mmCIF file of N, CA and C in Angstrom:
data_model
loop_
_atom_site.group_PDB
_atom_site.id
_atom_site.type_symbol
_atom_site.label_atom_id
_atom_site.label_comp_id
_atom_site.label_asym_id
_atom_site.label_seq_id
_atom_site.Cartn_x
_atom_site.Cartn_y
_atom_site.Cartn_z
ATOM 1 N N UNK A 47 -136.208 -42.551 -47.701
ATOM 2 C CA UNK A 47 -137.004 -41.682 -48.543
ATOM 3 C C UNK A 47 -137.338 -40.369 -47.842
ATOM 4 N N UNK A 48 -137.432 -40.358 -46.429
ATOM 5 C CA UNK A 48 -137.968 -39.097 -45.548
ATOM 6 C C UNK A 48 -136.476 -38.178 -45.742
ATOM 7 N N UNK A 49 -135.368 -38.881 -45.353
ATOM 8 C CA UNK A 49 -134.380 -37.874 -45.598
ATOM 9 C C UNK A 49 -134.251 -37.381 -46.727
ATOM 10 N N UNK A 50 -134.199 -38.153 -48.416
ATOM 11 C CA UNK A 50 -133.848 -37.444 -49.035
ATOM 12 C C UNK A 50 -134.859 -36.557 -50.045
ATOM 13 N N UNK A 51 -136.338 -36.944 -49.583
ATOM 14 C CA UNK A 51 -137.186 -35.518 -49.605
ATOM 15 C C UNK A 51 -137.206 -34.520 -48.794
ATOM 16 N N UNK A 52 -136.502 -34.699 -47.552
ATOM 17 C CA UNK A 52 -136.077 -33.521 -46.296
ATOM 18 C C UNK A 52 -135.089 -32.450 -47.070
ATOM 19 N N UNK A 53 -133.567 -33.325 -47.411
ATOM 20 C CA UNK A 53 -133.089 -32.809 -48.098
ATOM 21 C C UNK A 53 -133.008 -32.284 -49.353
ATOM 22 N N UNK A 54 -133.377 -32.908 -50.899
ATOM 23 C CA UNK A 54 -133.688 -32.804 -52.018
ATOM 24 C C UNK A 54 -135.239 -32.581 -52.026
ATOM 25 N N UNK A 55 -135.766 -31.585 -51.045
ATOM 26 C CA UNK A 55 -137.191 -31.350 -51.672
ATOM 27 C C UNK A 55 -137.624 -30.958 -53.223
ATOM 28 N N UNK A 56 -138.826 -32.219 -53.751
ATOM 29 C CA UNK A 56 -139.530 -31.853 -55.128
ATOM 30 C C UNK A 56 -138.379 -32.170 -56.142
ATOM 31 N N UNK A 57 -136.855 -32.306 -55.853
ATOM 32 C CA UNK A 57 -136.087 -32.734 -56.987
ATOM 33 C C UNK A 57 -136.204 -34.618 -57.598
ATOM 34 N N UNK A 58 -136.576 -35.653 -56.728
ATOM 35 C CA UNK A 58 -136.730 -36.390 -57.145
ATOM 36 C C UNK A 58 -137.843 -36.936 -57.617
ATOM 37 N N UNK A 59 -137.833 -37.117 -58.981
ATOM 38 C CA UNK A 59 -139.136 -37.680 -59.991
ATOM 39 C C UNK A 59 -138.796 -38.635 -61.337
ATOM 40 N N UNK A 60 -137.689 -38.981 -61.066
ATOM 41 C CA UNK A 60 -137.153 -39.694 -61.856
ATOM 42 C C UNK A 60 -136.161 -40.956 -60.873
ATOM 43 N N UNK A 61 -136.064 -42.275 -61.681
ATOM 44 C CA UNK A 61 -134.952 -43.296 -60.838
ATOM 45 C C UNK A 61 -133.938 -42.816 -61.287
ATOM 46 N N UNK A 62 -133.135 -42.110 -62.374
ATOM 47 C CA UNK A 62 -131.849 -41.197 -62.181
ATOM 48 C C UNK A 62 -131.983 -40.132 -61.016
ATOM 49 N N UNK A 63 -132.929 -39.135 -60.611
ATOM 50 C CA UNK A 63 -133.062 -38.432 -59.242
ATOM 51 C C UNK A 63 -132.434 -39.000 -58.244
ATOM 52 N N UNK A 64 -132.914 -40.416 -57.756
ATOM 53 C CA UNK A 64 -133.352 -41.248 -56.830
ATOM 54 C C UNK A 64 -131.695 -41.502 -56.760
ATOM 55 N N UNK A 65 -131.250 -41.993 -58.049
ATOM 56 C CA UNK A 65 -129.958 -43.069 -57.752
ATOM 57 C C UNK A 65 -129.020 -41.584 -58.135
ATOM 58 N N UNK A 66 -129.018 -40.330 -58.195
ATOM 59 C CA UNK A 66 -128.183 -39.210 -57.622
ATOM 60 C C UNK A 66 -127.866 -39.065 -56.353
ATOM 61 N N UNK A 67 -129.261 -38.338 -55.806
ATOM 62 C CA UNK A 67 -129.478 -38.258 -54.573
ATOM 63 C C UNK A 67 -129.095 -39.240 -53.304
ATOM 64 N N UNK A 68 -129.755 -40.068 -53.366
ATOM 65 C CA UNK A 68 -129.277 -41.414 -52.717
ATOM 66 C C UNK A 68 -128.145 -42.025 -52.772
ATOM 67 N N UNK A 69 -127.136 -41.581 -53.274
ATOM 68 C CA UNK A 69 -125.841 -41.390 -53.898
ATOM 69 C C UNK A 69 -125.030 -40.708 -52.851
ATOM 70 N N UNK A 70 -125.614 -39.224 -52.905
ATOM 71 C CA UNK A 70 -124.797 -38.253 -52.145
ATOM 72 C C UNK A 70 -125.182 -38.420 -50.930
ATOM 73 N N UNK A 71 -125.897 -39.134 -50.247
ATOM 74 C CA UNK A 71 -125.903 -38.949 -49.097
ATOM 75 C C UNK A 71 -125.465 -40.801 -48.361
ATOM 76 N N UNK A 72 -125.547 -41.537 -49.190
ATOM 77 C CA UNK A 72 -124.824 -42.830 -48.887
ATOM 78 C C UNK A 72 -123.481 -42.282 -47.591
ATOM 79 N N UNK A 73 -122.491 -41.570 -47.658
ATOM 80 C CA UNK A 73 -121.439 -41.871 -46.501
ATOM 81 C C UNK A 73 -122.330 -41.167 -44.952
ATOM 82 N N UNK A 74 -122.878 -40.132 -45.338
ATOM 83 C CA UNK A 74 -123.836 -39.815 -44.069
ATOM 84 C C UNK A 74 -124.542 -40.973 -43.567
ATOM 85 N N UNK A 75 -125.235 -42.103 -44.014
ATOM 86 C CA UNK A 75 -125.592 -42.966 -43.475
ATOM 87 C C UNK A 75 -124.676 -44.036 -43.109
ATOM 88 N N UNK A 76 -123.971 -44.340 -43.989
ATOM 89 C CA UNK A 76 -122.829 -45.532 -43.313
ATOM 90 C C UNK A 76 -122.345 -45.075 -42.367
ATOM 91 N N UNK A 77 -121.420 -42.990 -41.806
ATOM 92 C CA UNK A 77 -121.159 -43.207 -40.910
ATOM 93 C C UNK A 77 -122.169 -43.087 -39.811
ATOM 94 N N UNK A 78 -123.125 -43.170 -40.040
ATOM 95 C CA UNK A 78 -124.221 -43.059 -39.071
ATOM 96 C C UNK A 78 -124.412 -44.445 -38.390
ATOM 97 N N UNK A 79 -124.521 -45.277 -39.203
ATOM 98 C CA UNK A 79 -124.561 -46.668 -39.193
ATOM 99 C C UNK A 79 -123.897 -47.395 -38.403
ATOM 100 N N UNK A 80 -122.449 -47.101 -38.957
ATOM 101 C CA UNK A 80 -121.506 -47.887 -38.213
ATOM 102 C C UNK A 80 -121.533 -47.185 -36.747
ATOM 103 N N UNK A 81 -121.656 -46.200 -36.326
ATOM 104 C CA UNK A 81 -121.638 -45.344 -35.012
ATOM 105 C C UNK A 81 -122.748 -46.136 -34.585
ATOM 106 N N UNK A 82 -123.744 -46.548 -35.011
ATOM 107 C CA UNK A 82 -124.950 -47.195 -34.382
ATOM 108 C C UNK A 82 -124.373 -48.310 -33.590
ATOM 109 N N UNK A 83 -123.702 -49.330 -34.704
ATOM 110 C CA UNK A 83 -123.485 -50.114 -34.540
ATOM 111 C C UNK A 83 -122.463 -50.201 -33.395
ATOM 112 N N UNK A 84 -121.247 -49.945 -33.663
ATOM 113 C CA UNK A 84 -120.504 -49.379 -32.360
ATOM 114 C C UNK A 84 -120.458 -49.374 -31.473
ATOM 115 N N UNK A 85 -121.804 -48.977 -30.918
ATOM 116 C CA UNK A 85 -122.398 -48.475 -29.604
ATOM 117 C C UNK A 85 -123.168 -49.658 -28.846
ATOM 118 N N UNK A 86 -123.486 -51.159 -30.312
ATOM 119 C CA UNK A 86 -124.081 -52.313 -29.436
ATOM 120 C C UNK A 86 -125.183 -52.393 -29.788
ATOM 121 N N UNK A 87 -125.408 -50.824 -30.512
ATOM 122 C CA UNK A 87 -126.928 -51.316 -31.045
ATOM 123 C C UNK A 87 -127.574 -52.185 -32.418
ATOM 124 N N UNK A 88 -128.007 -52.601 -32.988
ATOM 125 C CA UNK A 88 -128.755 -53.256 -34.144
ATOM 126 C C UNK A 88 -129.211 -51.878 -35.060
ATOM 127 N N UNK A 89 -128.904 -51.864 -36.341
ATOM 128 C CA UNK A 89 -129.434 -51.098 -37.401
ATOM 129 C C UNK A 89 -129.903 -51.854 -38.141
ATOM 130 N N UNK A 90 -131.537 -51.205 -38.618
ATOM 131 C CA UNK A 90 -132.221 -51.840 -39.889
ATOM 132 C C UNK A 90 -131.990 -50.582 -41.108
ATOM 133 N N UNK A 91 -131.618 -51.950 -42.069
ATOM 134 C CA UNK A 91 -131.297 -50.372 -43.043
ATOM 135 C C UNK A 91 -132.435 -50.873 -44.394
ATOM 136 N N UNK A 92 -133.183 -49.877 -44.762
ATOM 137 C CA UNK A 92 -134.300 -49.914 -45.474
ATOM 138 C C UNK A 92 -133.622 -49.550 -46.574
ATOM 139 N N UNK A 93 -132.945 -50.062 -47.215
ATOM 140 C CA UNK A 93 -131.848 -49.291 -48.166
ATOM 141 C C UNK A 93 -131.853 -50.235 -49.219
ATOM 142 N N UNK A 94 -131.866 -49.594 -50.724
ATOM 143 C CA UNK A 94 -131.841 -50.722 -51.855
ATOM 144 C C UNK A 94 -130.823 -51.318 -51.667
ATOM 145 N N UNK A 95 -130.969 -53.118 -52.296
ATOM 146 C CA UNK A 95 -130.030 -53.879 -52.528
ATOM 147 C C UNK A 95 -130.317 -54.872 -53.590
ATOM 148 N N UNK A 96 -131.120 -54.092 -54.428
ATOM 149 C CA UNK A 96 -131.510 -55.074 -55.689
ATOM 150 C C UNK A 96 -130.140 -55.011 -56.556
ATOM 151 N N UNK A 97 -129.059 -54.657 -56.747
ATOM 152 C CA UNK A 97 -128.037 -55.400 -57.548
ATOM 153 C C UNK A 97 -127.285 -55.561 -56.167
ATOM 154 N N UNK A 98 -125.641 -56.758 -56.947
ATOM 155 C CA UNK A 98 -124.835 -56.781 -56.198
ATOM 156 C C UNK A 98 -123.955 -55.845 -56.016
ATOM 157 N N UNK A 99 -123.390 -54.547 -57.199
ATOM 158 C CA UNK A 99 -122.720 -53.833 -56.289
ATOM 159 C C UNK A 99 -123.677 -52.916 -55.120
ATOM 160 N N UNK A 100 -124.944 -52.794 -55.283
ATOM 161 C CA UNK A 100 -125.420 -51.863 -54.059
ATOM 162 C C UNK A 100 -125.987 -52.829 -52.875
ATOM 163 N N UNK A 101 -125.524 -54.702 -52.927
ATOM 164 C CA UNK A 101 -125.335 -55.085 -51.990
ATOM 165 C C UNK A 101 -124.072 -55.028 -50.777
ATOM 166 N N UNK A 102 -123.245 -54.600 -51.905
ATOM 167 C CA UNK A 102 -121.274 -54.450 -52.042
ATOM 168 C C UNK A 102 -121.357 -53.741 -50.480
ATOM 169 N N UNK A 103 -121.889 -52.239 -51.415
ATOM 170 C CA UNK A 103 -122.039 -51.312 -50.421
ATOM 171 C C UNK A 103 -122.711 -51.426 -49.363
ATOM 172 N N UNK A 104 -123.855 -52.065 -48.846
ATOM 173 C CA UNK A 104 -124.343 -52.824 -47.709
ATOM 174 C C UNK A 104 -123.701 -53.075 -46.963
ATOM 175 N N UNK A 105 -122.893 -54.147 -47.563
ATOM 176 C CA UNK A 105 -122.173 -54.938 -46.493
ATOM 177 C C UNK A 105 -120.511 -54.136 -46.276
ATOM 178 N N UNK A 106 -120.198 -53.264 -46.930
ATOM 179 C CA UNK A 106 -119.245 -52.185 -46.374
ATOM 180 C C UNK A 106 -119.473 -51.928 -45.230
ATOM 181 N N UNK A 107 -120.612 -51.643 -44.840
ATOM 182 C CA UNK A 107 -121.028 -51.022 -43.492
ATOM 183 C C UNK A 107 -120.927 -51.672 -42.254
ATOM 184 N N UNK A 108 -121.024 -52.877 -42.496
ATOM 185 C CA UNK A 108 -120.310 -53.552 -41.366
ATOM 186 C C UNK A 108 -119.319 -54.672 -40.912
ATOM 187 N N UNK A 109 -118.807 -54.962 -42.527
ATOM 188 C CA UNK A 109 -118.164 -55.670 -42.953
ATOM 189 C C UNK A 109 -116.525 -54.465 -41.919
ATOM 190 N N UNK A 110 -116.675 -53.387 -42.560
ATOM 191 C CA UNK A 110 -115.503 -52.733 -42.575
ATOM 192 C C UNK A 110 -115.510 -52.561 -40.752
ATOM 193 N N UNK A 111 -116.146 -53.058 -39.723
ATOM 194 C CA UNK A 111 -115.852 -52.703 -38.718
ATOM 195 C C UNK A 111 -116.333 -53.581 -37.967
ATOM 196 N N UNK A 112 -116.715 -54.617 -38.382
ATOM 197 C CA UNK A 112 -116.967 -56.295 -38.339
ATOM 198 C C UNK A 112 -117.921 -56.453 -36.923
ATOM 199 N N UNK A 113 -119.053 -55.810 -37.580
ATOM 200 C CA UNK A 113 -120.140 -56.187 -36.853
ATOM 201 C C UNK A 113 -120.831 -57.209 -37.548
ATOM 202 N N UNK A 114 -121.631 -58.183 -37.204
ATOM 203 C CA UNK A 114 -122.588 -58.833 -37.194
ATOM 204 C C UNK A 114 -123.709 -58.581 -37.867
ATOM 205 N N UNK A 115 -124.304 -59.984 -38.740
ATOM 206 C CA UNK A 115 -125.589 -58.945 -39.932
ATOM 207 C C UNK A 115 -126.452 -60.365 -40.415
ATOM 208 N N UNK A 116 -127.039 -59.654 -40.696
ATOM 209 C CA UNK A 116 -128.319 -60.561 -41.741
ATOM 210 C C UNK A 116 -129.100 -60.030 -42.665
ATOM 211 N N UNK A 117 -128.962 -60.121 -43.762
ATOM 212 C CA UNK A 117 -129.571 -59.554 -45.248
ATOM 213 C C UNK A 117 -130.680 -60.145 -45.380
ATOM 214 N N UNK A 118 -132.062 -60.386 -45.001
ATOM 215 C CA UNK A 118 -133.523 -60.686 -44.854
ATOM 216 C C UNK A 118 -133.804 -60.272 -46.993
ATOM 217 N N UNK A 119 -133.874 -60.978 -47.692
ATOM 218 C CA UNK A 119 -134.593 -60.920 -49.027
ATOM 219 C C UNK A 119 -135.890 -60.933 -48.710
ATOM 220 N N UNK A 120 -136.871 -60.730 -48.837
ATOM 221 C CA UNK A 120 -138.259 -60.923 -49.230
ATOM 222 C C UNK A 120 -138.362 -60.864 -50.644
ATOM 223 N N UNK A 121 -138.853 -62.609 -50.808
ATOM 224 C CA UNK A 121 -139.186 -62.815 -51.869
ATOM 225 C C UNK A 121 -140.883 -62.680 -52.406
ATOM 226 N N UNK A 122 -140.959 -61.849 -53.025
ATOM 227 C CA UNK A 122 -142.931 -61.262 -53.045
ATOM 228 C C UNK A 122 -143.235 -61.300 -54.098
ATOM 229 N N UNK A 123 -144.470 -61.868 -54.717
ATOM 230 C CA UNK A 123 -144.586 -61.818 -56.184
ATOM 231 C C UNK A 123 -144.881 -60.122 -56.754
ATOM 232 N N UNK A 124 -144.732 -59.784 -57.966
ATOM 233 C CA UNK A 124 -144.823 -58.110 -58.845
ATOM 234 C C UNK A 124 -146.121 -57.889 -57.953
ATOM 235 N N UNK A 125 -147.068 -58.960 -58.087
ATOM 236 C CA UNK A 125 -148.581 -57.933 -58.034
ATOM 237 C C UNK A 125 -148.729 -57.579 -56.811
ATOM 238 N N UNK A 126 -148.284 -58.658 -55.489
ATOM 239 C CA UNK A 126 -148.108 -57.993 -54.102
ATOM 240 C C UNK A 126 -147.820 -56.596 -54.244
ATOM 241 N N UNK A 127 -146.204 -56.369 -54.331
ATOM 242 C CA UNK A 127 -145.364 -55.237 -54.556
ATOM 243 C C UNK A 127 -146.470 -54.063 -55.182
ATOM 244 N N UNK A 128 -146.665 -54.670 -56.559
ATOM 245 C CA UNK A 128 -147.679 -53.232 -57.137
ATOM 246 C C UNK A 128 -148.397 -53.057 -56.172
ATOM 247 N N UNK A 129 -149.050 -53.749 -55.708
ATOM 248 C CA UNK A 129 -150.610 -53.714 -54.487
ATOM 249 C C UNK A 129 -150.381 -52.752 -54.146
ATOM 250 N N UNK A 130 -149.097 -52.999 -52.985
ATOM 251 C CA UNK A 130 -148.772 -51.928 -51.731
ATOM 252 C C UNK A 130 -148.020 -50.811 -52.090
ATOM 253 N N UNK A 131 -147.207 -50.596 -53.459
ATOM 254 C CA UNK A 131 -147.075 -49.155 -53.931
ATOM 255 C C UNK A 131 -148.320 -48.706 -53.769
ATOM 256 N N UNK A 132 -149.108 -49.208 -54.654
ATOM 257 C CA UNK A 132 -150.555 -48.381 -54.953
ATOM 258 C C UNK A 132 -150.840 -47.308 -53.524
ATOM 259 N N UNK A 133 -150.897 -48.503 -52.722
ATOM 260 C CA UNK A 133 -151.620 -48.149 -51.007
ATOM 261 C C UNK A 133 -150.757 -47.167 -51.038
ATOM 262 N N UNK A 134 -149.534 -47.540 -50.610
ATOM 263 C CA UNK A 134 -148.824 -45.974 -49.983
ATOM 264 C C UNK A 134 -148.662 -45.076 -51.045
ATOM 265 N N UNK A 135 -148.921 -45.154 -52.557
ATOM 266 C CA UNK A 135 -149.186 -43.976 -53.343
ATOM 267 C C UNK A 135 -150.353 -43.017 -52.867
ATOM 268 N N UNK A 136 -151.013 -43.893 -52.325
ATOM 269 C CA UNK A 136 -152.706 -43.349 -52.298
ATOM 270 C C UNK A 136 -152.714 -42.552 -50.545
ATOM 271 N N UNK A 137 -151.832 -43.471 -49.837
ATOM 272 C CA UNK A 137 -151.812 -42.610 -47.766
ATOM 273 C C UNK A 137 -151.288 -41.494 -48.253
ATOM 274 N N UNK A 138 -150.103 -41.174 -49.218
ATOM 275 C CA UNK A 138 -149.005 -40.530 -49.095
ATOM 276 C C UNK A 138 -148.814 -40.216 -50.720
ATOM 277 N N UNK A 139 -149.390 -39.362 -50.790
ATOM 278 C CA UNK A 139 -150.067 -38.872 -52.042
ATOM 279 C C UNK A 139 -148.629 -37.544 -52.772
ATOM 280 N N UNK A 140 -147.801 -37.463 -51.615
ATOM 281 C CA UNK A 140 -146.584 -36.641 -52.497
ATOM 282 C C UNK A 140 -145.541 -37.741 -52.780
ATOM 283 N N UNK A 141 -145.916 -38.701 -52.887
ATOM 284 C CA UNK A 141 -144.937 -40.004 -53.617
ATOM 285 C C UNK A 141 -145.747 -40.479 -54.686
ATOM 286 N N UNK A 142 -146.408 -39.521 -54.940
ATOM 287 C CA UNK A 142 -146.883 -39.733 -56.262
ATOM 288 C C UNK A 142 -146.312 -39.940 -57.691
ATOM 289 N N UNK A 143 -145.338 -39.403 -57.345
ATOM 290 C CA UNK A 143 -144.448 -39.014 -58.943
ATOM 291 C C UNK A 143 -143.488 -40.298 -58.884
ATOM 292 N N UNK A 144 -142.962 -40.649 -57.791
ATOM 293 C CA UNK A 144 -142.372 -41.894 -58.002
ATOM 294 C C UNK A 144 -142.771 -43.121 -57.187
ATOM 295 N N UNK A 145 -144.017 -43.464 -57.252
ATOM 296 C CA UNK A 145 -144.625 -44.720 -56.213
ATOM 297 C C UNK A 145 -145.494 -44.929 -57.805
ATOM 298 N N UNK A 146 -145.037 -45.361 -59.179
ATOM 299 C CA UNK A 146 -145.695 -45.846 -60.280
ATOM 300 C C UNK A 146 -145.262 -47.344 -60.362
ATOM 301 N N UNK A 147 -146.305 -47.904 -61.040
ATOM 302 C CA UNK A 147 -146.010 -48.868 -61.489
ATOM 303 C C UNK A 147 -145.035 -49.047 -62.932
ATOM 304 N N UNK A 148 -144.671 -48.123 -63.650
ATOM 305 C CA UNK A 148 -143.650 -47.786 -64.339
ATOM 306 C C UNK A 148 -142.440 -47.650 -63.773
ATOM 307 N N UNK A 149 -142.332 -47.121 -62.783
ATOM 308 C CA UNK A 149 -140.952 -46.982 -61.648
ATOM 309 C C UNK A 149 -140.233 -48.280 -61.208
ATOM 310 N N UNK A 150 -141.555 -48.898 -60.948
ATOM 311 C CA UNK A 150 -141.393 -50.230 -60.431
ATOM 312 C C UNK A 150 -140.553 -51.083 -61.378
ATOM 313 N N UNK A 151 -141.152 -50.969 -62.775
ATOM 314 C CA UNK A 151 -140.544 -51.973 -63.835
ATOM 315 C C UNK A 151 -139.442 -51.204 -63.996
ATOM 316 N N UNK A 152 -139.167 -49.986 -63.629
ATOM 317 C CA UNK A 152 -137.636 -49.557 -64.140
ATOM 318 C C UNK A 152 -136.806 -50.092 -63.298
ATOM 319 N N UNK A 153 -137.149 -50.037 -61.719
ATOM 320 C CA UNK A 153 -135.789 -50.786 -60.770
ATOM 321 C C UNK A 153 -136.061 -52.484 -61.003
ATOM 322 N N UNK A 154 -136.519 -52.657 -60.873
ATOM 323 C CA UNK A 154 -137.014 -54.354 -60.525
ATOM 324 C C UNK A 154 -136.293 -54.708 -62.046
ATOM 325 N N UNK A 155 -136.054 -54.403 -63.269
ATOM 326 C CA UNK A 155 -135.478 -54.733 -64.499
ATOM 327 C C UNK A 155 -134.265 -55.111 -64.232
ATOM 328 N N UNK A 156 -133.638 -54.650 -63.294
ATOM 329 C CA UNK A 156 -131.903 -54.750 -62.560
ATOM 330 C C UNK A 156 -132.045 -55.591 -62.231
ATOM 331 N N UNK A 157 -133.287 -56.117 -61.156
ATOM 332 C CA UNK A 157 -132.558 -56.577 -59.808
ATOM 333 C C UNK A 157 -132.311 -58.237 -60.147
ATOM 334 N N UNK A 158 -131.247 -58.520 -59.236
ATOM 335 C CA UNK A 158 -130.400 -59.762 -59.024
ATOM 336 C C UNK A 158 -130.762 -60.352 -57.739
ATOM 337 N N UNK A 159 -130.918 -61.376 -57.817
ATOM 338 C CA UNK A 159 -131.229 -62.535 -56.785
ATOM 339 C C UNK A 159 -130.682 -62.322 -55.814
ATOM 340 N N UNK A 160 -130.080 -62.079 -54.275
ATOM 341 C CA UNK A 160 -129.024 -62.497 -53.702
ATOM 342 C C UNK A 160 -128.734 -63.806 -53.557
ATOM 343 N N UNK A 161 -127.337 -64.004 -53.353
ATOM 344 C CA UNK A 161 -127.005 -65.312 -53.369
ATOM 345 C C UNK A 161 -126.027 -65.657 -52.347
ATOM 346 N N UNK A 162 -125.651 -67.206 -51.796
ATOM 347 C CA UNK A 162 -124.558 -67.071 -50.891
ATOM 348 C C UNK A 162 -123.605 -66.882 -51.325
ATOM 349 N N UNK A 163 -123.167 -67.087 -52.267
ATOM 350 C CA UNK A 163 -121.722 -66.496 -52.949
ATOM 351 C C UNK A 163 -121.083 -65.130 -52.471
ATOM 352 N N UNK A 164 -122.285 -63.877 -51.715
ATOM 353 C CA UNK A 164 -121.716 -62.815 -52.063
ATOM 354 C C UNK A 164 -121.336 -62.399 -50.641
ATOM 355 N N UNK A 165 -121.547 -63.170 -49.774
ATOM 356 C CA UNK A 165 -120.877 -63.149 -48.097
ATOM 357 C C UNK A 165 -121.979 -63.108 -47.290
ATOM 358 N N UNK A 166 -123.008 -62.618 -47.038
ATOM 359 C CA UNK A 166 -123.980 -62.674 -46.639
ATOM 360 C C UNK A 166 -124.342 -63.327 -45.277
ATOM 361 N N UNK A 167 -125.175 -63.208 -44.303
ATOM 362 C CA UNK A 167 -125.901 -64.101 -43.486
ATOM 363 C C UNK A 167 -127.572 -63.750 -43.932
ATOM 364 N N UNK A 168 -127.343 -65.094 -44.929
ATOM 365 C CA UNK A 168 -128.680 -64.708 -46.118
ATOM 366 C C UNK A 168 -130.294 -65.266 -45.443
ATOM 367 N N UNK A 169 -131.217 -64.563 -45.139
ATOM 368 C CA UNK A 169 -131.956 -65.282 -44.989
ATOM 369 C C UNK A 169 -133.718 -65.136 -46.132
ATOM 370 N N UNK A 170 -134.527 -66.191 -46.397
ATOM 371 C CA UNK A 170 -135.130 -65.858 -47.442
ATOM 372 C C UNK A 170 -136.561 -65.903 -47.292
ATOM 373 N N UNK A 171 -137.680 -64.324 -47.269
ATOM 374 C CA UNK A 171 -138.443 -65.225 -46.298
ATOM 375 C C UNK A 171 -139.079 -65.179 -47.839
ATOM 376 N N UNK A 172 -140.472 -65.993 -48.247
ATOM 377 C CA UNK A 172 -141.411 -65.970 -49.252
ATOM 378 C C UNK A 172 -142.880 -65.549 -48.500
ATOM 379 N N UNK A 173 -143.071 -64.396 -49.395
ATOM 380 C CA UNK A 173 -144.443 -63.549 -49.323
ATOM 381 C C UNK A 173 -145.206 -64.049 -50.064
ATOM 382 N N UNK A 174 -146.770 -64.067 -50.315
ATOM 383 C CA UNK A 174 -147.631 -64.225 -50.788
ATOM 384 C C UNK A 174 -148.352 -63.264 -50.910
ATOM 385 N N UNK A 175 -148.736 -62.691 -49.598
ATOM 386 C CA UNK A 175 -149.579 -61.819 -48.888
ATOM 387 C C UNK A 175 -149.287 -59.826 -48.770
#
């Protein structure tokens, strides 16, 4: 999110914005990624993967140069999730326009379970809290 308000300043306010933007800059991070990786180090990638093709693309990243991985789900109930939008709506008050609870029901309407079917080293933790 820091990069692509660095880059796309004030243009994203919409989840079409979001899934543009975040779009065009997807190969800058994979090759960033895989160079991470490369080198021996561990990358955490804070990166959507609520459907399976933008898990697809996930696992491109190290699938294609066969590093080592683990896809961590956190499973959290809506009202957690709303909770802590709220909070960081409220620290970080220029994520205002898209830290809604309307936003929320627009991505979360997609999202798909992961499953082992899709290659994965799946692990699942359950939130409450």
């Amino acid at each position: 999110d820091e990069w692509l308000e660095s880059l796309y300043p004030n243009q994203i306010r919409s989840l079409n914005d979001y899934v543009k933007y975040s779009t065009l800059i997807k190969p800058l991070v994979k090759s960033l990624a895989q160079s991470i990786l490369k080198s021996g180090s561990n990358v955490v990638m804070d990166f959507p993967g609520n459907t399976v093709a933008q898990r697809a693309w996930l696992k491109s990243v190290f699938s294609e140069i066969g590093a080592d991985h683990e896809l961590v789900y956190l499973e959290v109930p809506d009202e957690v999730c709303l909770a802590r939008i709220e909070k960081r709506r409220n620290e970080q008050p220029e994520r205002a326009a898209t830290d809604t609870e309307n936003m929320f029901f627009q991505v979360t309407k997609y999202f798909v379970e992961p499953s082992a079917d899709e290659g994965f080293n799946l692990t699942t933790l359950k939130l409450n809290v």
